[in-house]
Coordinates of C-alpha atoms in Angstrom, one line a residue:
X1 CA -43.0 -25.4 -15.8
X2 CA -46.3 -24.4 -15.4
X3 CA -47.2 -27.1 -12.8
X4 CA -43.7 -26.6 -11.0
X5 CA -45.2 -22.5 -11.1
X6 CA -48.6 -23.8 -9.6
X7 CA -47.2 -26.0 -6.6
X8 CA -44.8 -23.2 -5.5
X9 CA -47.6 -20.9 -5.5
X10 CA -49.3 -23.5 -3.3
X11 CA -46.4 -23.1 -0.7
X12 CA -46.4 -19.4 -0.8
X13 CA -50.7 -18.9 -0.3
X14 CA -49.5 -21.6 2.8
X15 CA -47.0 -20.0 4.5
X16 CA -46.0 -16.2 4.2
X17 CA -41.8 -17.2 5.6
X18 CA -40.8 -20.7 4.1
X19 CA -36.8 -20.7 5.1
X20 CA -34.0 -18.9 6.8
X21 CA -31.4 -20.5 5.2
X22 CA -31.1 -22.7 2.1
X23 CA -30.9 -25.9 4.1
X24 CA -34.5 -25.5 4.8
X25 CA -35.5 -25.7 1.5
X26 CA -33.7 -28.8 0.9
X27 CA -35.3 -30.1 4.2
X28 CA -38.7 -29.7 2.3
X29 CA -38.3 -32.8 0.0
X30 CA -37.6 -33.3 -3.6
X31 CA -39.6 -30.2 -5.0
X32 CA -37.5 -28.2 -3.2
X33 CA -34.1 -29.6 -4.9
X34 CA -31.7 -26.5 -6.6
X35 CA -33.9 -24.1 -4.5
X36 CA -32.7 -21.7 -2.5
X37 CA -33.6 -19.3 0.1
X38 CA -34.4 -15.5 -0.9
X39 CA -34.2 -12.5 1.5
X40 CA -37.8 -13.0 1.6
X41 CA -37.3 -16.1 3.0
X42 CA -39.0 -17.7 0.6
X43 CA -37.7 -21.1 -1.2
X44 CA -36.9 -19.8 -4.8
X45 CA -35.4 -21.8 -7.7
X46 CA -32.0 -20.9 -8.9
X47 CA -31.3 -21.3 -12.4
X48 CA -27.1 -20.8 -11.3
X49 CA -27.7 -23.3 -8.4
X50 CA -24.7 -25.6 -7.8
X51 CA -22.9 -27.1 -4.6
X52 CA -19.4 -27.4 -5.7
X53 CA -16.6 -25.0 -7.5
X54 CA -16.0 -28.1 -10.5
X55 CA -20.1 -28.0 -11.4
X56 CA -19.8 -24.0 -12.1
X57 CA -16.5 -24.5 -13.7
X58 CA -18.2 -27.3 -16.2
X59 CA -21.0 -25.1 -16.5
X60 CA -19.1 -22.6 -17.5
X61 CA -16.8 -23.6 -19.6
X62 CA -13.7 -24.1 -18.0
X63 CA -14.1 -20.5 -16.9
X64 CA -12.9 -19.2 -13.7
X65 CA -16.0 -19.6 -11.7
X66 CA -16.5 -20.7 -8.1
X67 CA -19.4 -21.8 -6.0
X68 CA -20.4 -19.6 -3.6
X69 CA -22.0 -21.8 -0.5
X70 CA -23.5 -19.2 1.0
X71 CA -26.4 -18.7 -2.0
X72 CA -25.5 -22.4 -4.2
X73 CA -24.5 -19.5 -6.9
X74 CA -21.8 -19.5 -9.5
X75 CA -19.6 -16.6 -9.4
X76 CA -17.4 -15.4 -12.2
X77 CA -14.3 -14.4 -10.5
X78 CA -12.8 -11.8 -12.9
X79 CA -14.3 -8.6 -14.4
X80 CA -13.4 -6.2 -16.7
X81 CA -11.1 -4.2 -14.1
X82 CA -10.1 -6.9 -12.2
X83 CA -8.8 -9.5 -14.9
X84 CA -6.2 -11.5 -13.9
X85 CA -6.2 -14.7 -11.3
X86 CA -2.6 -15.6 -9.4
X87 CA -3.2 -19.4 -9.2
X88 CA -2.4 -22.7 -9.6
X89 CA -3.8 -25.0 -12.1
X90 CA -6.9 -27.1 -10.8
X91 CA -6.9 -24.5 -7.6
X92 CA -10.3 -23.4 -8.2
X93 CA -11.9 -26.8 -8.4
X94 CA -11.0 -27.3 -4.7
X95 CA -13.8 -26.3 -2.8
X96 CA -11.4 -24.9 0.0
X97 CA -10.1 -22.5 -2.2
X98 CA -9.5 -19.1 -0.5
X99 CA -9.9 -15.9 -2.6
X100 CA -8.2 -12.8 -1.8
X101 CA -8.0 -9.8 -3.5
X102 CA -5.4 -7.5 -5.2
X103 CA -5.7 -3.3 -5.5
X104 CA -1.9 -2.3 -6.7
X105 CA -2.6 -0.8 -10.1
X106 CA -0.7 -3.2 -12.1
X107 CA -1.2 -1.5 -15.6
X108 CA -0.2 2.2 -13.9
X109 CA 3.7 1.4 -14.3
X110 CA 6.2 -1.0 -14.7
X111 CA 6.8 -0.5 -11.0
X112 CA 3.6 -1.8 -10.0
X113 CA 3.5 -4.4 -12.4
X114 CA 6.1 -6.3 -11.0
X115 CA 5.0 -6.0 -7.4
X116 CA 2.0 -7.6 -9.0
X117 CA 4.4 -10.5 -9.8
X118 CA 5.9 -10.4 -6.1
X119 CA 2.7 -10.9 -5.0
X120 CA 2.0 -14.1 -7.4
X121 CA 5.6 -15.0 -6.2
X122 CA 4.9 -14.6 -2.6
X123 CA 2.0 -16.9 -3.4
X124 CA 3.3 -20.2 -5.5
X125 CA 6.2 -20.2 -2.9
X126 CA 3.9 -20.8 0.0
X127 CA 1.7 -22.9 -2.1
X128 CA 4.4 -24.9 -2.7
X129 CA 6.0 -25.0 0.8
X130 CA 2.8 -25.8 2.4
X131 CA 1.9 -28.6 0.7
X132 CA -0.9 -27.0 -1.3
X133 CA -2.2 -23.7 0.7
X134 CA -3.4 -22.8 4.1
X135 CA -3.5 -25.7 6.8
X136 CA -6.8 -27.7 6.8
X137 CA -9.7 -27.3 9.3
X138 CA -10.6 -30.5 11.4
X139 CA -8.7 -33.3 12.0
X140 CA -9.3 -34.2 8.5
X141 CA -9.2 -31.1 6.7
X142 CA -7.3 -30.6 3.3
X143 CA -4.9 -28.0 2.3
X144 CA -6.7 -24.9 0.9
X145 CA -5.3 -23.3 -2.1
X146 CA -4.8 -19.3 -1.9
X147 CA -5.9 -17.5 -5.1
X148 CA -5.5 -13.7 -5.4
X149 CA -8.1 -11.7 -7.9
X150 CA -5.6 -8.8 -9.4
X151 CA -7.3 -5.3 -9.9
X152 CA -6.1 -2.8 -12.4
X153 CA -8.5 0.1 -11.2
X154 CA -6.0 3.3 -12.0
X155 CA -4.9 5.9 -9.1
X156 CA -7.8 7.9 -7.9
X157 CA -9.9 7.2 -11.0
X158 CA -13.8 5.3 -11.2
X159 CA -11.5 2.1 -12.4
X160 CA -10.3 2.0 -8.8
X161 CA -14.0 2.3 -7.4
X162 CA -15.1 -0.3 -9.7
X163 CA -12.3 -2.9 -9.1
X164 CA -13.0 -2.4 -5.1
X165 CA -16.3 -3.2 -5.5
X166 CA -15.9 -6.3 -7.5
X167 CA -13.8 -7.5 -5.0
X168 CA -15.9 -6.5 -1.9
X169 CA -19.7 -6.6 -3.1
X170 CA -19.2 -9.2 -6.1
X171 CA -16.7 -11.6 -4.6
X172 CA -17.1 -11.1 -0.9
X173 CA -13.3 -11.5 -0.4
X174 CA -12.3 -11.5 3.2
X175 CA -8.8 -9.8 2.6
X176 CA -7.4 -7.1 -0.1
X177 CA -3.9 -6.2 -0.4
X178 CA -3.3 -2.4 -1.4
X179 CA -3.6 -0.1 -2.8
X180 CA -0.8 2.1 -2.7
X181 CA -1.7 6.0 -2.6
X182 CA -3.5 7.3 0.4
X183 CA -6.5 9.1 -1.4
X184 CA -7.0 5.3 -2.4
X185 CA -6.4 3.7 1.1
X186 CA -9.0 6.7 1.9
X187 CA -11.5 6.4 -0.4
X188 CA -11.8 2.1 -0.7
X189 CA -11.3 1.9 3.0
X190 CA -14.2 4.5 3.8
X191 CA -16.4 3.1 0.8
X192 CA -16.1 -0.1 0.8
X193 CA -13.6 -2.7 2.7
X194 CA -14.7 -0.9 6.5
X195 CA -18.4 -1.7 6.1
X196 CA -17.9 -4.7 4.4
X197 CA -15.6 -5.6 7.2
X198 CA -13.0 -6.6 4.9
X199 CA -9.3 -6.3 5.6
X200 CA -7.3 -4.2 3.7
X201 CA -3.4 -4.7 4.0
X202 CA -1.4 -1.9 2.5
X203 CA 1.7 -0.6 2.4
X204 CA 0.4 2.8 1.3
X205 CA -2.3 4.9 3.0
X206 CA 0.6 6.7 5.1
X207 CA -1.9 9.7 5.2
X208 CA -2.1 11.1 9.0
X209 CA -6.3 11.0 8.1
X210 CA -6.0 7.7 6.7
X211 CA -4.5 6.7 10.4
X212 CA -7.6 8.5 11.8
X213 CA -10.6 6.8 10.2
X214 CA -13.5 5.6 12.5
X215 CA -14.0 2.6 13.3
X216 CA -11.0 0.9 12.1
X217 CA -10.8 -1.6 14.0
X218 CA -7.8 -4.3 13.0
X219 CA -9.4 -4.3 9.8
X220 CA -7.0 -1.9 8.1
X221 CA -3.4 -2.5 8.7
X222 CA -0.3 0.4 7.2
X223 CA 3.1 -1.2 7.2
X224 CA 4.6 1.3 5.1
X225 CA 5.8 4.9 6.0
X226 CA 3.5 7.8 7.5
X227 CA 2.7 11.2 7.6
X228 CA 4.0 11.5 10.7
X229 CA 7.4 9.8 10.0
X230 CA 7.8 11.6 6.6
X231 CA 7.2 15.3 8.1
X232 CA 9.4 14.6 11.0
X233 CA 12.1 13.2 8.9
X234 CA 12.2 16.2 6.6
X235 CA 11.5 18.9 9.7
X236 CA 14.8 16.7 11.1
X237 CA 16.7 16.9 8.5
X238 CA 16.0 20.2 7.8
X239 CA 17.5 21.0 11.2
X240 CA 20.1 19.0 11.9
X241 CA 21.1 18.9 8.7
X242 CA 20.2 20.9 5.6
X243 CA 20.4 24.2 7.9
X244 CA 24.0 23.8 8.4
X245 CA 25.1 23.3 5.2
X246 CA 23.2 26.1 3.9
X247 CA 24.9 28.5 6.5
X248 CA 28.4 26.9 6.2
X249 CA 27.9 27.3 2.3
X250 CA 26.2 31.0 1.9
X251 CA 28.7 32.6 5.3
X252 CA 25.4 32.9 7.1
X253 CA 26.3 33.9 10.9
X254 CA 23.8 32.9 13.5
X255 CA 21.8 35.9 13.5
X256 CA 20.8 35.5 9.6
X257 CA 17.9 33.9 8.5
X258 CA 16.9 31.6 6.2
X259 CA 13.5 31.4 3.8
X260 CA 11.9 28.1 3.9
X261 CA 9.0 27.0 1.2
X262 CA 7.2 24.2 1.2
X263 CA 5.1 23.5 -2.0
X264 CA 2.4 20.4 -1.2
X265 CA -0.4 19.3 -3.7
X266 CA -4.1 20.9 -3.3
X267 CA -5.9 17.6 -1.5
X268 CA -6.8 16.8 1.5
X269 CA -3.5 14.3 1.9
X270 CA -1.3 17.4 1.3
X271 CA -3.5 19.7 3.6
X272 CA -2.8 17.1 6.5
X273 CA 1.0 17.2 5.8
X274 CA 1.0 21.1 5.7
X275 CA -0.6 21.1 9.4
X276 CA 1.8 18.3 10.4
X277 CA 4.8 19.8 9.1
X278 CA 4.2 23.1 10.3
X279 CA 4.0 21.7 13.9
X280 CA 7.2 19.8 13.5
X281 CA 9.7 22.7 11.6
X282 CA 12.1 24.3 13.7
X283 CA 14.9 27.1 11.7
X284 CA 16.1 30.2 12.8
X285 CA 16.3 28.7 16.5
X286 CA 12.5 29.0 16.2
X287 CA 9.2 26.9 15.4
X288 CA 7.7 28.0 12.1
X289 CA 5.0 30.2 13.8
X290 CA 7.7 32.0 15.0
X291 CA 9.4 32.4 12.1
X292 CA 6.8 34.5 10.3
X293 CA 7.1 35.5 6.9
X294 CA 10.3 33.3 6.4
X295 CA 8.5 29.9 6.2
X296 CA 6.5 29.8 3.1
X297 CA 3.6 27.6 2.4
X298 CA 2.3 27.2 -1.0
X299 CA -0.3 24.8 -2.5
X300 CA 0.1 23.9 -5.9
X301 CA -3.6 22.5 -7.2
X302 CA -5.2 19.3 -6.7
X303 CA -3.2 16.4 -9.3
X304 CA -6.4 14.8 -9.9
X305 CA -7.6 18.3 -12.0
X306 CA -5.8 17.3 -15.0
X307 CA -7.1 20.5 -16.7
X308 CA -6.3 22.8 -14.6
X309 CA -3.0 21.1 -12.7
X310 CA 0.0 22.4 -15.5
X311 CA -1.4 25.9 -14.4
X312 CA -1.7 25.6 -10.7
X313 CA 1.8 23.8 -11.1
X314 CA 3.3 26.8 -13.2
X315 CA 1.6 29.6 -10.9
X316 CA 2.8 27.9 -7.6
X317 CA 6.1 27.4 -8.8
X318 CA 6.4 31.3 -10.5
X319 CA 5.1 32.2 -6.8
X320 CA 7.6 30.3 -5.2
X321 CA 10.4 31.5 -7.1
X322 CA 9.5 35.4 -6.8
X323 CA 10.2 35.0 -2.8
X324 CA 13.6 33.2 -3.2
X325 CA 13.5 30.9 -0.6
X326 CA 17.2 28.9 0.5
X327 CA 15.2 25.8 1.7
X328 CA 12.6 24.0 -0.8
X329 CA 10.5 21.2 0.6
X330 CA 8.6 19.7 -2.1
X331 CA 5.2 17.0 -0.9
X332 CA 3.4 15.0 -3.0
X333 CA 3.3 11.9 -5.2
X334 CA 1.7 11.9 -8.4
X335 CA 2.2 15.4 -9.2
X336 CA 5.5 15.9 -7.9
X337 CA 7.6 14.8 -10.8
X338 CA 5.3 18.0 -12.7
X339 CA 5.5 20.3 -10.0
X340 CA 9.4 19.6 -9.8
X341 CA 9.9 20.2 -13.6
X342 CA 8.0 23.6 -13.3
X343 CA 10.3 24.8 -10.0
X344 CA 13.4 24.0 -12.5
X345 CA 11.8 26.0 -15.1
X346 CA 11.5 29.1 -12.9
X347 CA 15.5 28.0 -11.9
X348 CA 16.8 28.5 -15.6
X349 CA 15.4 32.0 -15.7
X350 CA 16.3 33.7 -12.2
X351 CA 19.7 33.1 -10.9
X352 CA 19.1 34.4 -7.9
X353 CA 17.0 31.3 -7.1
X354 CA 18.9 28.6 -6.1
X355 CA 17.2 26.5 -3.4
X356 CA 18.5 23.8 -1.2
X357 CA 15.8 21.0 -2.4
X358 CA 14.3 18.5 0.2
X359 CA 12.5 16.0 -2.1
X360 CA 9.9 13.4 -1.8
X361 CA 9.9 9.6 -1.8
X362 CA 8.2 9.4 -5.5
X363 CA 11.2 10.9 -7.1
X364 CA 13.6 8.7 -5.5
X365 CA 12.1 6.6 -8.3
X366 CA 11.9 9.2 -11.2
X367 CA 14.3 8.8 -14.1
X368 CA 13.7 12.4 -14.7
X369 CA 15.8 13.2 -12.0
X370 CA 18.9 12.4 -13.5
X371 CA 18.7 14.8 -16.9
X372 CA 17.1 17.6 -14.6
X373 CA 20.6 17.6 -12.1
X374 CA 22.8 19.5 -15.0
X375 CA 25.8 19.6 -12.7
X376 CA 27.7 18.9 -9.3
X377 CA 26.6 22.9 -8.0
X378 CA 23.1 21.5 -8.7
X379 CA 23.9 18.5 -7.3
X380 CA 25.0 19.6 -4.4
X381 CA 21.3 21.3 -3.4
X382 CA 19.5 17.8 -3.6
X383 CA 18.5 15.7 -0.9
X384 CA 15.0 13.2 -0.7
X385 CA 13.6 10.9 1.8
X386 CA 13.4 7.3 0.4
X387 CA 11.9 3.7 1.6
X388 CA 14.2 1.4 2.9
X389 CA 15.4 -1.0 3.5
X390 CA 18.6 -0.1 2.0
X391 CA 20.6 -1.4 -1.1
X392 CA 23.5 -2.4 0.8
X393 CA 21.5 -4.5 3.6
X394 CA 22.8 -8.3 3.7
X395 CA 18.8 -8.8 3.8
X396 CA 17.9 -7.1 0.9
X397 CA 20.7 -8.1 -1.2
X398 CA 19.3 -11.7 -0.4
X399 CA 15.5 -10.7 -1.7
X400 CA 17.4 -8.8 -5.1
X401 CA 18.7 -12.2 -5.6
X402 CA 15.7 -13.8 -5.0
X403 CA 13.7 -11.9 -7.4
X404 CA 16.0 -11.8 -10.0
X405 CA 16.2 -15.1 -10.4
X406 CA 12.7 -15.5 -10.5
X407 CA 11.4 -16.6 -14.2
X408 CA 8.5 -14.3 -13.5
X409 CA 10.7 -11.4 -14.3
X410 CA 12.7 -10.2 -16.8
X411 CA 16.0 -8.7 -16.7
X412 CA 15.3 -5.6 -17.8
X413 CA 11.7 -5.5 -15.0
X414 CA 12.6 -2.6 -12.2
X415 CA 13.3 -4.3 -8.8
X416 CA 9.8 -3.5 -6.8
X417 CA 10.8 -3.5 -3.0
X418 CA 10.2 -6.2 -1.0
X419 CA 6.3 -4.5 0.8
X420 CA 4.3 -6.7 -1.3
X421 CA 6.3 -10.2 -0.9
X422 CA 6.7 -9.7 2.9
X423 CA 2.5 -8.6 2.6
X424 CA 1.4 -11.7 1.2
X425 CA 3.1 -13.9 4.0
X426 CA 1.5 -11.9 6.5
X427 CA -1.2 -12.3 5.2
X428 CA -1.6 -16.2 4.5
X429 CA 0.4 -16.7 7.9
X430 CA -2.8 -14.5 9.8
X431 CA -4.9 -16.7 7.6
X432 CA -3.7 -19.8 9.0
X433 CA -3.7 -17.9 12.5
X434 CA -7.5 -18.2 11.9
X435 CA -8.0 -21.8 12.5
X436 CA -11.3 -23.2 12.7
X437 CA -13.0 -19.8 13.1
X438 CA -14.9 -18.2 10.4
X439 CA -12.3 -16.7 7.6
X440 CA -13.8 -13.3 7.6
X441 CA -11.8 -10.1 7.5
X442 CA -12.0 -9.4 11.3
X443 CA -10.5 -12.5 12.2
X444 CA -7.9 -12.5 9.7
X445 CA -7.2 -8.3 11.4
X446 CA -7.0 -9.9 15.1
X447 CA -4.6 -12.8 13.7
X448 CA -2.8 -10.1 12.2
X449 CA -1.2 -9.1 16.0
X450 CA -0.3 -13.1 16.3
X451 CA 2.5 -12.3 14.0
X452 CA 4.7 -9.9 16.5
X453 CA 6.3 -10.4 19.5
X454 CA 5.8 -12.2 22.1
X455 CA 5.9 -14.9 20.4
X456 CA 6.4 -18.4 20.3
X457 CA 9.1 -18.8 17.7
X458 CA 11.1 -16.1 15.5
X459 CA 10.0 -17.5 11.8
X460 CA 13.0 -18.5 9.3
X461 CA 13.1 -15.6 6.7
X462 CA 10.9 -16.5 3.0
X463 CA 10.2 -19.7 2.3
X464 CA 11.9 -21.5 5.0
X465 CA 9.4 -20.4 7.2
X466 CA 6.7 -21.7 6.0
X467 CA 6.0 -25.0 8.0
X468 CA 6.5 -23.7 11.5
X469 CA 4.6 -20.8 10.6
X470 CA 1.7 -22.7 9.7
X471 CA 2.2 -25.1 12.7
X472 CA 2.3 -23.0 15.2
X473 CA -0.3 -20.6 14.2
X474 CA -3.1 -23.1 13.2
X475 CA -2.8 -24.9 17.4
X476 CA -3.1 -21.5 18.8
X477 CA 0.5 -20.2 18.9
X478 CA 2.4 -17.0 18.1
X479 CA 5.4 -16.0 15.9
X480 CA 7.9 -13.4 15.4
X481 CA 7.6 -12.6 11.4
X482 CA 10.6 -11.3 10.0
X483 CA 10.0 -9.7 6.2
X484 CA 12.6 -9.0 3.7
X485 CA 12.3 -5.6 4.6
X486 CA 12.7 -5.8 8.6
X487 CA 10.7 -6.3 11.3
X488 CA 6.6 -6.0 10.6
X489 CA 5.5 -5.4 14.1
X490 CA 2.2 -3.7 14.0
X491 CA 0.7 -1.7 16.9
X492 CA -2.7 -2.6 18.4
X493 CA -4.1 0.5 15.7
X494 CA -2.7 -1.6 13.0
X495 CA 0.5 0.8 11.7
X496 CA 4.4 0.2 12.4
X497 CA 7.3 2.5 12.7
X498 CA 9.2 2.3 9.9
X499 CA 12.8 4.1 9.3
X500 CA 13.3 6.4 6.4
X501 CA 16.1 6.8 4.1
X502 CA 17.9 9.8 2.2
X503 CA 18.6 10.0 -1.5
X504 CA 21.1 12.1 -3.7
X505 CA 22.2 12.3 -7.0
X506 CA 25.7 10.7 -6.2
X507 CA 27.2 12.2 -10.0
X508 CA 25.7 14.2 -13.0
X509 CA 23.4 12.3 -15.1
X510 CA 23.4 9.3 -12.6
X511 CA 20.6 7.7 -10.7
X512 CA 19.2 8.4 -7.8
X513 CA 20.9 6.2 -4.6
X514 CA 21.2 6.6 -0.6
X515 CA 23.3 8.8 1.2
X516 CA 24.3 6.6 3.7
X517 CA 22.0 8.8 6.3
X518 CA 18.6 7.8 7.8
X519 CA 16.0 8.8 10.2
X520 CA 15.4 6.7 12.7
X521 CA 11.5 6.5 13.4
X522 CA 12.1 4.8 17.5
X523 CA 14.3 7.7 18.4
X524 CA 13.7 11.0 15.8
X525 CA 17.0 11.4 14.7
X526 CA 18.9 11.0 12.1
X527 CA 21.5 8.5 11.8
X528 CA 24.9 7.8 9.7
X529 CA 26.6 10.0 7.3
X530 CA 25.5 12.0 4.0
X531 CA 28.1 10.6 2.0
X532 CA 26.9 12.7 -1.1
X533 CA 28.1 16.0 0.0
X534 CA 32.0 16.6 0.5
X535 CA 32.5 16.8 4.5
X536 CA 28.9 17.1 5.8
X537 CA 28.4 19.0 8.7
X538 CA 28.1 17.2 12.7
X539 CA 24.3 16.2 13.2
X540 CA 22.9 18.6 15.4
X541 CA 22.9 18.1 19.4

C-alpha cells in the first residue's frame, strides 16, 4: 500500500489535473485499474469500484445494489424511508435496468397502500407485455427492466424530505411518481426534483401555487384535479344549484339573502383557494365582494400544528356557528375530517344552525361520514365534490375488475382509483418515447407531450397497448393514451382538465356515492341530475 501511496503521489507532484472523466484514468495503464476520477480531477482509487450491477450485487450480498456508471460506485438502492423495491427477480443484475422512484406514502393509509400496489401492477404488466421492460437502444439493444424505489416519507413530515432526497441526491432517479398532497408536490418539487431536473408525475399538487412554480418546465406534470377546477365547481354548484334548493326549502323570495361561510385550513394551499374562491362565488345575484357581510371567510389553523389544530378547529367552528350561516363550504384535506367533526359539534347544541354543507374531495373517502349523517333532514344538507371517473362508467367497471382480480390485493383492500395505474404507463410509455437520447428527467417531461393527440395511433386500453406503444414511440412516433380514468391529455404547462364529481349520502348510515351530477371542467357547468335529493331544482341558465 505504501508503494501504491508513493507512485500516486508521483502522478500528483507531476500533473496538478490528471482526468475529466474516469475513462482517463483507465487510459493511464494498469496502475490506474479501479480508479476513478474525483471532482478534483484527480485519478483516485475506489474501494466500491465496480463496472457492472451483478459485481455490487455479489459484493454485497445478494443485496439490492446497482452500479452506478457514472462514478464505478455501488449504490444501495433502499434506505430506511424508502424500503421497498417493485421488481422482478434477476432485474437488477441487468445493467439496463431503469430506476424510478415512488413518493405516495404507502404506510399513511390503507388507501395509499394499495395504489402502491397499482403502481407494482402497472409495472409487472408492462414488464411482461414488453418482453422484459423498455425497448432497447441500438440496433442491438436489450429490453431494460423498469424498477420503482417506494418511499414511505409521511404527509408534510421530515420522512417525506428524507425519502425525496434519497431518491434525488442518493439515487439520481430520472422520474418520481407522487406525491399526493400539494404542500408535498410544493415542497419536493421546490427542494428537490426542479433543481435536480427530475420529473415528478403526480396526480396531486392541484394547488393554484403549485401550477405557478418557476421554472417548471415539463418537468412537473398534474393529471389530477386543481384549485381552479375545485373552486369553480363548488362556486357552480353553489349557484346553480345549492342556492335554489335552499330558497325553495326555507320560502326565501328573491330579495332575501343568504349567509355563506367558507372554513379553509391556515396554509398557504388554503390561502390560495380562499383568493380563488372568492373571485369565482356569485349569491344573492352578486359576486362575494358585493355581498359584504353575508359571505363569511374563516380560517381554521394550520393541520400541520398538531398542538394547537383541536383549538383552532373548535374556535373556527364555535365562530362559524355564532353567525348562522345557510351555506357551509368546507376546504381542506387532512384536517377536514377534524374540522368537520367540530362544525357537527357546534350543530348538536344550536338548532338554529343548520347549514347546507358543500364538502370536500377527502371526505368522499371518510367512513366517518356515515355515523355523523343521523338522519334523511341531515341528509338532505350534504353535498361534496369527488374524483372521477365514476362508479358506473363501462371503463371503470373494467379497471374494478381488473384490480380485483389481482393476487396483489385482498378482498377486503379499498379500491384506489385508477391515477396511479394509468401514471405508471405514461410514464414507461414517455420513457420509451426517449429513444436513444439521454434518459434524464427533461427528456422523459418533453416525451411526456408524445402521448396526446395528434397522434399516430389511439393506444388499446392496459395491457393491450403495450406493443404499439412501445413501437411507435421508440422510431419517433406519437400516440393517443387512453387511461382507465379518461383521457390524459396534458397542456404544454404539464396540467389537464379534469371533470369533477358530486357525492351524497344516498341513505342514513350508508356510504358516501355520486349523485349522478358533475362539473364539467371544458365548459364550467354542471352536468346530469342530483339524484340524492327528491326533485332537484333546473340547473341555472
Amino acid at each position: 500500500m505504501a508503494a501504491f501511496a508513493s507512485s500516486c503521489s508521483i502522478f500528483l507532484e507531476a500533473e496538478s489535473e490528471q482526468c475529466s472523466t474516469d475513462a482517463d484514468c483507465t487510459r493511464r495503464g494498469q496502475e490506474f485499474d479501479r480508479m476513478y476520477c474525483a471532482e478534483s480531477k484527480v485519478c483516485v482509487p475506489n474501494d466500491a469500484y465496480c463496472k457492472t450491477n451483478a459485481e455490487c450485487i455479489q459484493r454485497n450480498g445478494g443485496e439490492h445494489y446497482i452500479c452506478r456508471q457514472s462514478e464505478h460506485r455501488c449504490i444501495d438502492l433502499l434506505s430506511p424511508d424508502c424500503p421497498t423495491l417493485y421488481m422482478t427477480a434477476g432485474d437488477l443484475a441487468n445493467d439496463g435496468v431503469v430506476i424510478f422512484g415512488a413518493l405516495m406514502s404507502p404506510t399513511t393509509s390503507p388507501g395509499l397502500r394499495a395504489s402502491d400496489l397499482v403502481l407494482e401492477l402497472a409495472r409487472s404488466e408492462i414488464r411482461e407485455a414488453a418482453g422484459g421492460g423498455l425497448p432497447g437502444v441500438g440496433a442491438n439493444g436489450k429490453r431494460r427492466p423498469v424498477v420503482f424505489v417506494s418511499c414511505t416519507g409521511e404527509v408534510r413530515k421530515p420522512s417525506m424530505e428524507a425519502s425525496a432526497n434519497h431518491l434525488v441526491n442518493r439515487l439520481k432517479v430520472p422520474a418520481i411518481i407522487g406525491p399526493f398532497g400539494s404542500s408535498d408536490v410544493l415542497n419536493v418539487a421546490s427542494k428537490y426534483t426542479l433543481p435536480a431536473k427530475v420529473l415528478m408525475l403526480t396526480p396531486g399538487g392541484s394547488s393554484e401555487l403549485v401550477a405557478n412554480i418557476q421554472n417548471r418546465g415539463q418537468l412537473l406534470y398534474r393529471y389530477d384535479m386543481t384549485t381552479p377546477t375545485v373552486t369553480s365547481a363548488n362556486a357552480t354548484l353553489l349557484r346553480d344549484h345549492v342556492e335554489g334548493l335552499i330558497r325553495e326549502r326555507k320560502g326565501l323570495t328573491a330579495h332575501d339573502k343568504i349567509k355563506v361561510g367558507f372554513l379553509y385550513p391556515g396554509d398557504g394551499l388554503g390561502w390560495a383557494t380562499r383568493d380563488l374562491l372568492f373571485e369565482r362565488l356569485w349569491f344573492n345575484g352578486r359576486s362575494a365582494a358585493d355581498n359584504g357581510d353575508y359571505y363569511l371567510p374563516s380560517d381554521y389553523g394550520d393541520p400541520a400544528s398538531t398542538a394547537t389544530f383541536q383549538a383552532t378547529t373548535a374556535a373556527a367552528a364555535s365562530n362559524m356557528a355564532g353567525k348562522h350561516p345557510d351555506v357551509l363550504i368546507l376546504d381542506g384535506s387532512a384536517g377536514s375530517e377534524q374540522m368537520f367533526a367540530a362544525i357537527l359539534r357546534e350543530e348538536s347544541r344550536d338548532a338554529n344552525f343548520k347549514p347546507f354543507y358543500i364538502l370536500p374531495e377527502a371526505l368522499s373517502r371518510s367512513t366517518a361520514i356515515p355515523t355523523q349523517i343521523k338522519n334523511d333532514e341531515m341528509r338532505l344538507r350534504v353535498l361534496g365534490d369527488m374524483l372521477g371517473p365514476s362508479a358506473d362508467d363501462p371503463t371503470y367497471k373494467r379497471y374494478a375488475s381488473l384490480i380485483r382480480s389481482s393476487p396483489l390485493f385482498k378482498p377486503t383492500d379499498p379500491l384506489p382509483g385508477p391515477h396511479v395505474y394509468d401514471a405508471a404507463y405514461m410514464l414507461h410509455y414517455a420513457a420509451a418515447a426517449v429513444g436513444s437520447d439521454p434518459l434524464t428527467g427533461e427528456n422523459i417531461g418533453k416525451a411526456m407531450q408524445r402521448l396526446s393527440p395528434p397522434a399516430d395511433i389511439s393506444l388499446k386500453l392496459g395491457v393491450l397497448g403495450v406493443p404499439d406503444a412501445f413501437n411507435v414511440l421508440s422510431t419517433g412516433g406519437r400516440v393517443d393514451f387512453q387511461g382507465y380514468r379518461g383521457p390524459e391529455d396534458f397542456d404544454a404547462k404539464g396540467d389537464m382538465k379534469v371533470d369533477l364529481l358530486f357525492w351524497c349520502v344516498p341513505q342514513v348510515g350508508t356510504p358516501q356515492r355520486e349523485t349522478g351530477m358533475m362539473f364539467s371542467a371544458t365548459n364550467g357547468t354542471l352536468v346530469g341530475t342530483n339524484n340524492c335529493f327528491p326533485k332537484p331544482p333546473s340547473f341555472a341558465p
